[in-house]
Coordinates of C-alpha atoms and ligand atoms in Angstrom, one line a residue:
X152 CA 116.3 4.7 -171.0
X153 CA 115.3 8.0 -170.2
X154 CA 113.1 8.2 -167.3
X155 CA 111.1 11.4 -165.1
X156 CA 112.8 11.5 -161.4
X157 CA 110.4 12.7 -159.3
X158 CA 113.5 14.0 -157.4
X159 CA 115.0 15.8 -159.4
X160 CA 111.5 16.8 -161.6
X161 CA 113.8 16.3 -164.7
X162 CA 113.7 13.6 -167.5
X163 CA 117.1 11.3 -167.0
X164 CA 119.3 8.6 -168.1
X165 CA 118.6 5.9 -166.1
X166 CA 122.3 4.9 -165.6
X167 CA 122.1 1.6 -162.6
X168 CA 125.2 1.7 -159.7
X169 CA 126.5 -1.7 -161.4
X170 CA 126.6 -1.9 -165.2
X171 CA 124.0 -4.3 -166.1
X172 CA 121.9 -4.8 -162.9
X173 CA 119.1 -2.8 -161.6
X174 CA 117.8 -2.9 -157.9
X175 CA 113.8 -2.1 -157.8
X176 CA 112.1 -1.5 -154.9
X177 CA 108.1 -0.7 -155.5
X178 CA 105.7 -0.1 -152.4
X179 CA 103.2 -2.8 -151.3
X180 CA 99.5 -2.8 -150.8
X181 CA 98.3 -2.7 -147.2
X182 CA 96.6 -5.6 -147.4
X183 CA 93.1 -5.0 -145.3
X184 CA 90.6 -4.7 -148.3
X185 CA 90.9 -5.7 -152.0
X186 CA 93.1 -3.6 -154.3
X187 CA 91.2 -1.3 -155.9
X188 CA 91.6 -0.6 -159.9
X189 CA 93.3 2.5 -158.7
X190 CA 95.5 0.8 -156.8
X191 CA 96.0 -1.4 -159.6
X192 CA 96.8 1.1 -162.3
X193 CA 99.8 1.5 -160.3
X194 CA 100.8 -1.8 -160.6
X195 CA 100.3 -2.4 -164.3
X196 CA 102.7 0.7 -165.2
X197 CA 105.2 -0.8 -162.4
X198 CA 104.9 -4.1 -163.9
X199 CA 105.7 -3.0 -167.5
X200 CA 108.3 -0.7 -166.4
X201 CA 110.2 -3.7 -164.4
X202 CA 109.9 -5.9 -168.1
X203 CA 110.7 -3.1 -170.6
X204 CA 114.4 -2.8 -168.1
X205 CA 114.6 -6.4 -168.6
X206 CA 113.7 -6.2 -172.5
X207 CA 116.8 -3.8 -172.5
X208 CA 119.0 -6.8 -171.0
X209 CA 119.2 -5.5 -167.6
X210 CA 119.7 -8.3 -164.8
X211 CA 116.3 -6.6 -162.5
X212 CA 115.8 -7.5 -158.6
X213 CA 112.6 -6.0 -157.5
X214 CA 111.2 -6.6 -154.0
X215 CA 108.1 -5.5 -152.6
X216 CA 106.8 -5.1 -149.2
X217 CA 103.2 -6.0 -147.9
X218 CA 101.9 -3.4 -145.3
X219 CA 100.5 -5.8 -143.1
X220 CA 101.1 -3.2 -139.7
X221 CA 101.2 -0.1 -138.9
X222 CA 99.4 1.6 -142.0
X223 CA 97.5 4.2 -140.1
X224 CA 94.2 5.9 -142.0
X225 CA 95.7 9.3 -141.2
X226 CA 99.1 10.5 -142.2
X227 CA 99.5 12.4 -139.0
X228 CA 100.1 9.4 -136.8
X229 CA 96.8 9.5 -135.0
X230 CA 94.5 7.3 -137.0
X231 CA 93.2 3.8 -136.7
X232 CA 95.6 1.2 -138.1
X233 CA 94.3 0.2 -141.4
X234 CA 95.5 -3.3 -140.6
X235 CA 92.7 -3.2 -137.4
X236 CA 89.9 -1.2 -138.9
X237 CA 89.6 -4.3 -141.8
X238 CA 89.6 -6.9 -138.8
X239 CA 86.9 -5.2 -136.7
X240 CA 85.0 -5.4 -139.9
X241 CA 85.0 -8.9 -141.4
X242 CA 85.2 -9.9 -137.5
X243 CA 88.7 -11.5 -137.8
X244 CA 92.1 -11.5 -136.8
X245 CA 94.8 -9.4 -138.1
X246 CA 96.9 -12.4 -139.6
X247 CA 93.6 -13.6 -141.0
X248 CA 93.2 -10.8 -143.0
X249 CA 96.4 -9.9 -144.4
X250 CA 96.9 -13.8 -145.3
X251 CA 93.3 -13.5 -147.4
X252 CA 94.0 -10.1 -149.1
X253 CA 97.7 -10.7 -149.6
X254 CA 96.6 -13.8 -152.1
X255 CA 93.5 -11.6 -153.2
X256 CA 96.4 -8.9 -154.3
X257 CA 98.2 -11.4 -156.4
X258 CA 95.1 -13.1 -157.7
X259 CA 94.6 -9.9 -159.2
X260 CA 97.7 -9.5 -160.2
X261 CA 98.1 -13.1 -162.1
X262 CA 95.1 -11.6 -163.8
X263 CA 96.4 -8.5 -165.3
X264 CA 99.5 -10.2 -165.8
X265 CA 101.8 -8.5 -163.1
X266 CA 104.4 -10.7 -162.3
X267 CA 105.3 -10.7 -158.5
X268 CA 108.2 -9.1 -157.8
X269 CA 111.8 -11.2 -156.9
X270 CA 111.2 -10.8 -153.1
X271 CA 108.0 -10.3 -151.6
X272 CA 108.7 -9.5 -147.6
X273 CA 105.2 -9.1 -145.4
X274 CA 106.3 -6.2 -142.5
X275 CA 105.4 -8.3 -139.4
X276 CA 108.7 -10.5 -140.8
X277 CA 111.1 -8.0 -140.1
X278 CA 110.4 -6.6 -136.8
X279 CA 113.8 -6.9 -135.5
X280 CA 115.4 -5.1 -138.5
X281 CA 113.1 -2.2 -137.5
X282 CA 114.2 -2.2 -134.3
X283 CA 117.8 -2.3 -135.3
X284 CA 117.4 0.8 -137.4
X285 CA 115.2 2.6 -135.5
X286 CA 117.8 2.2 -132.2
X287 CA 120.8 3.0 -134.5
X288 CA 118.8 6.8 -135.3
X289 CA 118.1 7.0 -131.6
X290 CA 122.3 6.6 -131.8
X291 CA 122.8 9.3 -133.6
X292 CA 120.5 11.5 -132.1
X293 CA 118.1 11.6 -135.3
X294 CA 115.2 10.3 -133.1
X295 CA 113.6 11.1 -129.9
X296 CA 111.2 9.6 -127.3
X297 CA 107.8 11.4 -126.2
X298 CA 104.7 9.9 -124.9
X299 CA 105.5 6.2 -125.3
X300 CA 106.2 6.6 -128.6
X301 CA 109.7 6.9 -130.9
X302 CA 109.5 9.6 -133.2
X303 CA 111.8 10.8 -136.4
X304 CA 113.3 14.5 -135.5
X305 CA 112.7 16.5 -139.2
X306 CA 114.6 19.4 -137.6
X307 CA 118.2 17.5 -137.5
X308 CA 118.1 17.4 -142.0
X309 CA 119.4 19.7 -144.2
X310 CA 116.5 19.1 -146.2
X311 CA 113.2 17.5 -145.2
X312 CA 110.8 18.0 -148.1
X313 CA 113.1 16.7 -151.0
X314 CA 110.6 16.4 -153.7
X315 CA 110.4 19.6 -155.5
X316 CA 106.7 19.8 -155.9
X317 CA 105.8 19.4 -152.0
X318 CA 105.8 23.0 -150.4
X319 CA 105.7 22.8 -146.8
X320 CA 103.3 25.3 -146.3
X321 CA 100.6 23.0 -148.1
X322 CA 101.3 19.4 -147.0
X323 CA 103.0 19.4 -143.9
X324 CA 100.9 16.6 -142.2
X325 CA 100.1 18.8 -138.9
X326 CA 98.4 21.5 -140.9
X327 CA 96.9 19.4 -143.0
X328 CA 93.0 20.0 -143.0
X329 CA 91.5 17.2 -141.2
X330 CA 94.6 16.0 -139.5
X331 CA 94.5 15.9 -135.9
X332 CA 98.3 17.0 -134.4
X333 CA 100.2 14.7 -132.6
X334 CA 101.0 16.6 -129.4
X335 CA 104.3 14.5 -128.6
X336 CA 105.9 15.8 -131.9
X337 CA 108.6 18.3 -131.4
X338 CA 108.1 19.3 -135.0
X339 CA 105.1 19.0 -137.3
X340 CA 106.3 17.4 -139.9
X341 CA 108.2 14.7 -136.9
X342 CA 106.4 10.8 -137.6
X343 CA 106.3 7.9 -135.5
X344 CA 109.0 5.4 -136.0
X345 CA 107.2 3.0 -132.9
X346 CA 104.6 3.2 -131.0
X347 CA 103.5 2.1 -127.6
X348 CA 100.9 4.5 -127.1
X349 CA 98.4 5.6 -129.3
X350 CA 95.0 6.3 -129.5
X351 CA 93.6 2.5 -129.7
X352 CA 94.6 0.4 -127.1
X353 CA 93.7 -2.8 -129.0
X354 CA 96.4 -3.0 -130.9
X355 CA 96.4 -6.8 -131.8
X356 CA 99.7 -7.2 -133.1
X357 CA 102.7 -5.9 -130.6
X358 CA 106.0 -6.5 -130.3
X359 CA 108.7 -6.4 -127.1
X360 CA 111.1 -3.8 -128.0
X361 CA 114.0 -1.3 -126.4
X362 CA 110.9 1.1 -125.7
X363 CA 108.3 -1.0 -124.7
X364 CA 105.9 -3.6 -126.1
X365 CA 104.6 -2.1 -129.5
X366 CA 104.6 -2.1 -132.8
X367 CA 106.0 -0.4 -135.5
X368 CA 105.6 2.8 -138.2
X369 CA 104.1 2.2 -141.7
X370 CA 107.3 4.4 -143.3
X371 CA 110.3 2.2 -141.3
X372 CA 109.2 -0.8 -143.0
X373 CA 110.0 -0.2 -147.0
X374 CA 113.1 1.4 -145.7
X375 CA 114.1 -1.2 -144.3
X376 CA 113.5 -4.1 -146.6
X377 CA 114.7 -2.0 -149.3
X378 CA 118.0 -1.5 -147.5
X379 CA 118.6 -5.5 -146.8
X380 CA 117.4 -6.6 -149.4
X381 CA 118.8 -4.4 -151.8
X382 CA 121.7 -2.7 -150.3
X383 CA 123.0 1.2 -149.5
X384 CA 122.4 2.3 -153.2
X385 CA 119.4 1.7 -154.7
X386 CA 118.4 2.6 -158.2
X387 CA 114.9 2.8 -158.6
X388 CA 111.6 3.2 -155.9
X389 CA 108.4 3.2 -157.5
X390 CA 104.9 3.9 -155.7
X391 CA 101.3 5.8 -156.4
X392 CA 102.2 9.6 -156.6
X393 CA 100.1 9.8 -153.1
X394 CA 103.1 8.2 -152.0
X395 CA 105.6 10.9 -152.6
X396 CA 104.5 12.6 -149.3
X397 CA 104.3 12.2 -146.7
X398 CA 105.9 8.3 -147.6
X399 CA 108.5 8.5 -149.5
X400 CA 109.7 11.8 -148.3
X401 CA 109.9 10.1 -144.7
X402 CA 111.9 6.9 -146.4
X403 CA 114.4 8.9 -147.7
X404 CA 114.5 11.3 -144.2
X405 CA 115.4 7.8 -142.1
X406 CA 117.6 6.0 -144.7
X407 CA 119.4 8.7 -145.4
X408 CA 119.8 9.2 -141.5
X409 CA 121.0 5.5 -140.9
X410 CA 123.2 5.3 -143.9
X411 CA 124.4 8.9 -144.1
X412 CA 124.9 9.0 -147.6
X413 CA 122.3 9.4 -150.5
X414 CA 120.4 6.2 -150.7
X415 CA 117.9 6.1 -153.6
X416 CA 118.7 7.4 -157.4
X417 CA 115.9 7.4 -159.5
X418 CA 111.6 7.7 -157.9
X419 CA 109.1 6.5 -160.1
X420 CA 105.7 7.9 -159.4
X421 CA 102.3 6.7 -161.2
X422 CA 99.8 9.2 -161.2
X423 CA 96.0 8.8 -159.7
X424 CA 93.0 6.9 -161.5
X425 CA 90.2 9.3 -160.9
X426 CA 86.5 8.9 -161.2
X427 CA 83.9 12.2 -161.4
X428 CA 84.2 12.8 -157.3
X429 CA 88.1 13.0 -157.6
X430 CA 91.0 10.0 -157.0
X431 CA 89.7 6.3 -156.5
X432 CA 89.2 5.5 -153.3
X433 CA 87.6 2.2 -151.3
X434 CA 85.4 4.0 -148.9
X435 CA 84.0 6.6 -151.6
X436 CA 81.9 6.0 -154.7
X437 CA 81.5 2.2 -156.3
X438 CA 84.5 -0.3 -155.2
X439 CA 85.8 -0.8 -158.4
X440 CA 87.8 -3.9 -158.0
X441 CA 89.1 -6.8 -161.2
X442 CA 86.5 -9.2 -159.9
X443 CA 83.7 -6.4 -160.8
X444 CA 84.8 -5.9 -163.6
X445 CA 84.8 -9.8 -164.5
X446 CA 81.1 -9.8 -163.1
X447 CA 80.2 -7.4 -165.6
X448 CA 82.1 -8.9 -168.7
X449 CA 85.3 -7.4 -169.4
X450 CA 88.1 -9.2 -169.8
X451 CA 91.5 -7.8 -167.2
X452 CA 93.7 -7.5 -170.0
X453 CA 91.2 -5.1 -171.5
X454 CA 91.7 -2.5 -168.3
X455 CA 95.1 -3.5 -168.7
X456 CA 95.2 -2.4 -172.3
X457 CA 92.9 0.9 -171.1
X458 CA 96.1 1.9 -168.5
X459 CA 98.1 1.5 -171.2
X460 CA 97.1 4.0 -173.6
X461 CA 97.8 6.3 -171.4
X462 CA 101.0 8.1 -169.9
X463 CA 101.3 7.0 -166.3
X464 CA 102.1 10.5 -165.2
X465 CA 98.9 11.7 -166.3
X466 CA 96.2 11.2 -163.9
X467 CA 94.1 8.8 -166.0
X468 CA 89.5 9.1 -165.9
X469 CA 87.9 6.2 -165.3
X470 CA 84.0 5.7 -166.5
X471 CA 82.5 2.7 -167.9
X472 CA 82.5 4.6 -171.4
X473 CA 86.2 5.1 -171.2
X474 CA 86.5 1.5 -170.2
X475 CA 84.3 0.3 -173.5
X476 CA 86.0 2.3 -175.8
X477 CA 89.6 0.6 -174.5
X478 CA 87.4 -2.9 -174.9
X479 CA 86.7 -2.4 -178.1
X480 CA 89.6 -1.5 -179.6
X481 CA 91.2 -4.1 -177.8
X482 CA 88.7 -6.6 -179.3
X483 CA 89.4 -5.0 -182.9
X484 CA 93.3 -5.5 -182.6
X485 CA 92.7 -9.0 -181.1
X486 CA 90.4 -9.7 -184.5
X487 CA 93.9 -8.5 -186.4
X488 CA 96.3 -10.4 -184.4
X489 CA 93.6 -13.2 -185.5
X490 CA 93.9 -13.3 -189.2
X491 CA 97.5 -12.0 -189.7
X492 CA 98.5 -14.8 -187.4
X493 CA 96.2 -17.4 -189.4
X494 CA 97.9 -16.0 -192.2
X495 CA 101.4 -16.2 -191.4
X496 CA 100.3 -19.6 -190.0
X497 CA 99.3 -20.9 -193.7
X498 CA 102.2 -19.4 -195.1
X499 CA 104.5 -21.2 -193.1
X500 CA 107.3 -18.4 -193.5
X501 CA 109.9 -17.3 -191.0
X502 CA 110.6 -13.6 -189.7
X503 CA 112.7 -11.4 -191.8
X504 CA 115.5 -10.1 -188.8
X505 CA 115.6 -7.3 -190.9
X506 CA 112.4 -5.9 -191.1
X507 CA 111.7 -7.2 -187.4
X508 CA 114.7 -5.1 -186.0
X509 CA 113.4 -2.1 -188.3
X510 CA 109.8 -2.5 -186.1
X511 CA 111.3 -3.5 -182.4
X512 CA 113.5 -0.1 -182.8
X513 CA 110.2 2.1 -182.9
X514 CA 108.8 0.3 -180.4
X515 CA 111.6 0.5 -178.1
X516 CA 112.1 4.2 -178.7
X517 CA 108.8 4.8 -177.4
X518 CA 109.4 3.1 -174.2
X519 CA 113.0 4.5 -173.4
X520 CA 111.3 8.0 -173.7
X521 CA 109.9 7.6 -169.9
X522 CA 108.1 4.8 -170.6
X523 CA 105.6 5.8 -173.6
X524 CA 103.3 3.5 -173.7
X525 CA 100.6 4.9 -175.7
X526 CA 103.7 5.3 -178.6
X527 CA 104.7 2.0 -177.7
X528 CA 100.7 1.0 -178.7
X529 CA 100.6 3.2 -181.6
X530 CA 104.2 1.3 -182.5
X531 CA 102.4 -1.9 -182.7
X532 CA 99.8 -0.7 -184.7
X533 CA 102.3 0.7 -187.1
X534 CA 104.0 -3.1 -187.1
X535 CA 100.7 -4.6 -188.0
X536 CA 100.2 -2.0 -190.8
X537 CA 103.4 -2.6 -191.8
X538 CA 104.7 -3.4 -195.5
X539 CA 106.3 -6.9 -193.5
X540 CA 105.5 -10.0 -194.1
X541 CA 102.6 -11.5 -191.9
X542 CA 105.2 -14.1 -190.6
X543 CA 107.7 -10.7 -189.4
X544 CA 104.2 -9.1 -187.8
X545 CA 103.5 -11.7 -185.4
X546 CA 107.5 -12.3 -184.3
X547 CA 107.3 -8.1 -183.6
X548 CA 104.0 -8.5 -181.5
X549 CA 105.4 -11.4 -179.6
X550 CA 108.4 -9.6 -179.0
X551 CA 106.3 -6.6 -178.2
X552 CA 104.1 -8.3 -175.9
X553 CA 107.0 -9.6 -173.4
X554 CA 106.7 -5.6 -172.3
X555 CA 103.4 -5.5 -172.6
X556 CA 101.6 -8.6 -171.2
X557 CA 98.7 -8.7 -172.8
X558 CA 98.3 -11.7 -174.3
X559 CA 98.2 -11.2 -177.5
X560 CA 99.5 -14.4 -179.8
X561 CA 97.3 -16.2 -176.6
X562 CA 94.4 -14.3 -177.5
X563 CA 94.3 -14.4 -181.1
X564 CA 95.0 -18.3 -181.1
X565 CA 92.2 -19.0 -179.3
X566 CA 90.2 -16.4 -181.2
X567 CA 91.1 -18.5 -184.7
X568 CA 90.4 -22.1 -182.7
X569 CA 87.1 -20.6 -181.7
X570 CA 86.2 -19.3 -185.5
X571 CA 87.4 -22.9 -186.4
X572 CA 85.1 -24.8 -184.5
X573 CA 82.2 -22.7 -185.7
X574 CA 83.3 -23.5 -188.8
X575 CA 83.2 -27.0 -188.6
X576 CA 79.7 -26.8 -187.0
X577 CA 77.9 -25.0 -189.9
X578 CA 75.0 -26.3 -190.9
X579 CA 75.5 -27.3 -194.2
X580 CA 72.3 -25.1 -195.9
X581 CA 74.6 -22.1 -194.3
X582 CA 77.7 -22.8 -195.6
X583 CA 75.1 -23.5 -199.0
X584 CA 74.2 -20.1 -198.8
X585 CA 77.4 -18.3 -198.2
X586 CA 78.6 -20.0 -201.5
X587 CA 75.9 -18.4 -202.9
X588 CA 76.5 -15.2 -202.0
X589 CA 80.1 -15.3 -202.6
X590 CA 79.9 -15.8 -206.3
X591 CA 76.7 -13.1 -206.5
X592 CA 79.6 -11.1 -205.1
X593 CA 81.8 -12.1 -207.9
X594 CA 79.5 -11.2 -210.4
X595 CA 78.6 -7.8 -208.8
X596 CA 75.2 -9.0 -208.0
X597 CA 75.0 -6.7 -205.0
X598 CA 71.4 -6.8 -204.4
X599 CA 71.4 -10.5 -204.2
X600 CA 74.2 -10.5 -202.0
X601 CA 72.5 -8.7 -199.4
X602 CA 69.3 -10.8 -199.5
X603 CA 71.6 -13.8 -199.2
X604 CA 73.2 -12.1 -196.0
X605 CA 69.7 -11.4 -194.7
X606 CA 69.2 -14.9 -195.4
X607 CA 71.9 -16.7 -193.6
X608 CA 71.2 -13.9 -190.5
X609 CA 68.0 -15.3 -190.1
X610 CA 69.8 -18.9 -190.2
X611 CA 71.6 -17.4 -187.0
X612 CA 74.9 -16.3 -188.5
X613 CA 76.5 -13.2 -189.1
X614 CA 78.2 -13.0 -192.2
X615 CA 81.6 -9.7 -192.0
X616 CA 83.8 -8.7 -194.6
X617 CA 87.1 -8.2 -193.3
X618 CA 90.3 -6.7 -195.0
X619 CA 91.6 -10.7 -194.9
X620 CA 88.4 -12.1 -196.1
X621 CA 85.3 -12.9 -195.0
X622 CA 84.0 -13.8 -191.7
X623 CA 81.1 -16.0 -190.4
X624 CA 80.5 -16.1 -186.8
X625 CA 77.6 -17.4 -185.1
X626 CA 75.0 -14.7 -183.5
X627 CA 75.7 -14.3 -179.6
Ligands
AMP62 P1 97.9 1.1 -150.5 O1 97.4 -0.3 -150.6 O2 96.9 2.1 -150.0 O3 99.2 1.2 -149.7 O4 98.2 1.6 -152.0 C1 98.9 0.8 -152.9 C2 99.4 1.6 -154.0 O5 98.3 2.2 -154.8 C3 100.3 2.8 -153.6 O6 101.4 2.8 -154.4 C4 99.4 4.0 -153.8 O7 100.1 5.1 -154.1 C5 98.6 3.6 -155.0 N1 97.3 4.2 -155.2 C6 96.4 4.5 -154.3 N2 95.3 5.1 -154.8 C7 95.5 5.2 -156.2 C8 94.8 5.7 -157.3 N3 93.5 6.2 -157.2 N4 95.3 5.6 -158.6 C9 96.6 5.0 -158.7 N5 97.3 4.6 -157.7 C10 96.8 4.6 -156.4
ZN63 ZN1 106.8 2.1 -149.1

């Protein structure tokens, strides 16, 4: 597969450190509020990345962290902890919290279809791997004590700011607009590997530790996990592109450090979901979460579906007119799945290997090309448009789907056992009338077609002509 590093800003072969394996490691959610669809998008084009590597026949571990400490709401170390701030508002406890949005989080996910990663680790389980790590840097001199507090020392790299796109003079966190600067740092682009001091006091969650009784950095914690879990080398870290600074940049800054060789190959970064006042946020605008969505109709697989036509490193609109247009087409290919499947059904025909190789090869092209999803749509369009056999079609959208997820043979099964049983009930001067109208059809009596149609709406059904046929369905 070819595949954008972030690193490197160049498209790559994505050649693993053992032939046949991949380690995966993919950034958490802090877990003091429901994901928001933003947060989501991420997932979705993590998730089908993760299966179309496995559709390849790579062996994949992926493990994922849950921020459930010391996620503070500003990059520059001074913040509230995110963890706190959610607490103080539903009036909880820390634990409490991260316990109820951690199964919120994978709710969600079961309903877009994410599968949860290999290992799942919560931070506050690995406290004393943090401390290990952060003592070793003390060791070698890459991290200093001031105020209380254990902080990273930028100054002792080569290079600090290793993604291309990040110039110093823009991001570094002290100069950011609107960050306050830590006055222990030695440098402003230093961060906090432990605290004891900062400026809350009521801290719920606190450790005992070689510097005090505290608690630990949001950026120690993937590094970390990622290293025990899944070793010195790792092939592949994915997160939202907001993560590439001042995150990941501090990840590789401490790994790096601790290990001293070069720790990660490949980053993976999914660009934002915006909405008219900029990227999606949970404090700004309407809290666009699955279950709103479900409150107002759509189905997850359909925003799933909307993520998927696009290229995850384009930052991707989101209105409720973008969302409907994804919905319907979604219901239109559904309707397709429907009859070709009822079809090959009925004809009780196997696949030809053949012609279903002939279709998985376009499919796959588009997804080794950094993960072309939209292609990798436009492929399965092209399959069902295909001169195959219906019996072929629905083998290549199965096959298809295990990158996808959408549940598409699902879908269109239940689809055909709903226009079944609405079948079945017909009233019998309907199905009288639809007879009726089928041979005015056949003898090109148009007009009295139509009034039969007008006819049978007024009985409560619709009557659709379809390229397979035609359709009755009962008005909603
Ligand atoms: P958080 O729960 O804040 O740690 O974020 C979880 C993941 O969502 C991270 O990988 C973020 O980079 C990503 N993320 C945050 N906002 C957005 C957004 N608007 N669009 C896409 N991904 C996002
Ligand atoms: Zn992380």
């Amino acid at each position: 597969m070819m595949i954008y590093n972030s690193l490197t800003r160049k498209k790559e072969e994505l050649i693993p450190h053992e032939a046949g394996k991949l380690s995966m490691y993919t950034c958490g959610p802090t877990v003091y509020h429901y994901a928001h669809i933003g947060n989501l998008r991420t997932y979705i084009m993590e998730d089908v990345l993760e299966k179309y590597l496995r559709y390849t026949g790579l062996d994949v571990k992926r493990v994922m962290n849950i921020t459930d400490v010391g996620h503070l709401t500003s990059d520059g170390d001074t913040g509230d902890d995110k963890m706190l701030k959610g607490a103080k508002r539903e009036h909880k406890s820390v634990m409490e919290i991260a316990e109820f949005y951690t199964r919120a989080f994978f709710d969600d996910c079961e309903k877009l279809n994410i599968k949860k990663p290999d290992v799942i680790v919560p931070a506050t389980s690995r406290i004393d791997d943090f401390i290990r790590v952060i003592s070793a840097l003390e060791e070698k001199g890459y991290a200093y004590r001031a105020g209380g507090n254990v902080y990273f020392d930028t100054s002792k790299l080569k290079e600090y700011y290793v993604f291309g796109d990040i110039s110093e003079e823009d991001l570094a966190v002290g100069v950011r607009e609107g960050v306050e600067e830590d006055e222990n740092k030695r440098n402003k682009a230093d961060f906090a590997l432990w605290f004891t001091k900062s400026k809350f006091d009521d801290q719920e969650l606190k450790w005992d530790s070689p510097w005090g009784y505290g608690y630990p950095g949001w950026h120690i914690e993937c590094s970390c996990i990622s290293m025990k879990e899944l070793g010195e080398y790792l092939d592949l870290h994915c997160g939202g592109i907001d993560n590439q600074f001042p995150h990941h940049t501090n990840e590789i800054a401490q790994s790096e450090a601790y290990l001293g060789h070069k720790w990660c190959s490949y980053w993976f970064h999914v660009h934002h979901l915006n909405t008219d006042s900029g990227k999606m946020s949970k404090s700004k605008g309407e809290f666009l979460t699955v279950s709103l969505l479900e409150s107002k109709g759509y189905d997850p697989a359909e925003y799933r579906f909307f993520c998927l036509l696009s290229h995850y490193r384009k930052s991707l609109a989101f209105s409720y007119e973008n969302l409907d247009n994804a919905a319907g087409a979604f219901k239109k290919l559904l309707a397709k799945i429907a009859a070709v499947l009822k079809n090959a059904e009925q004809s009780g025909k196997k696949a030809d290997e053949e012609k279903l190789n002939e279709l998985k090869r376009s499919f796959d092209a588009a997804l080794a090309n950094d993960l072309n999803t939209s292609l990798a749509i436009t492929a399965l369009y092209d399959a069902l448009k295909s001169d195959a056999d219906d019996a072929t079609k629905i083998a290549a959208v199965g096959d298809f789907d295990r990158v996808l997820s959408l549940g598409l043979i699902e879908k269109a099964k239940k689809l055909n056992e709903a226009e079944k049983n609405a079948e079945e009930d017909i009233p019998a001067e309907i199905a009288e009338l639809v007879r009726l109208r089928a041979e005015a059809r056949k003898a090109k009596n148009f007009a009295e077609a139509d009034r039969l149609r007008d006819e049978i709406a007024s009985g409560g059904y619709i009557i659709e002509e379809t390229r397979q046929g035609t359709r009755l369905r009962r008005k909603s």
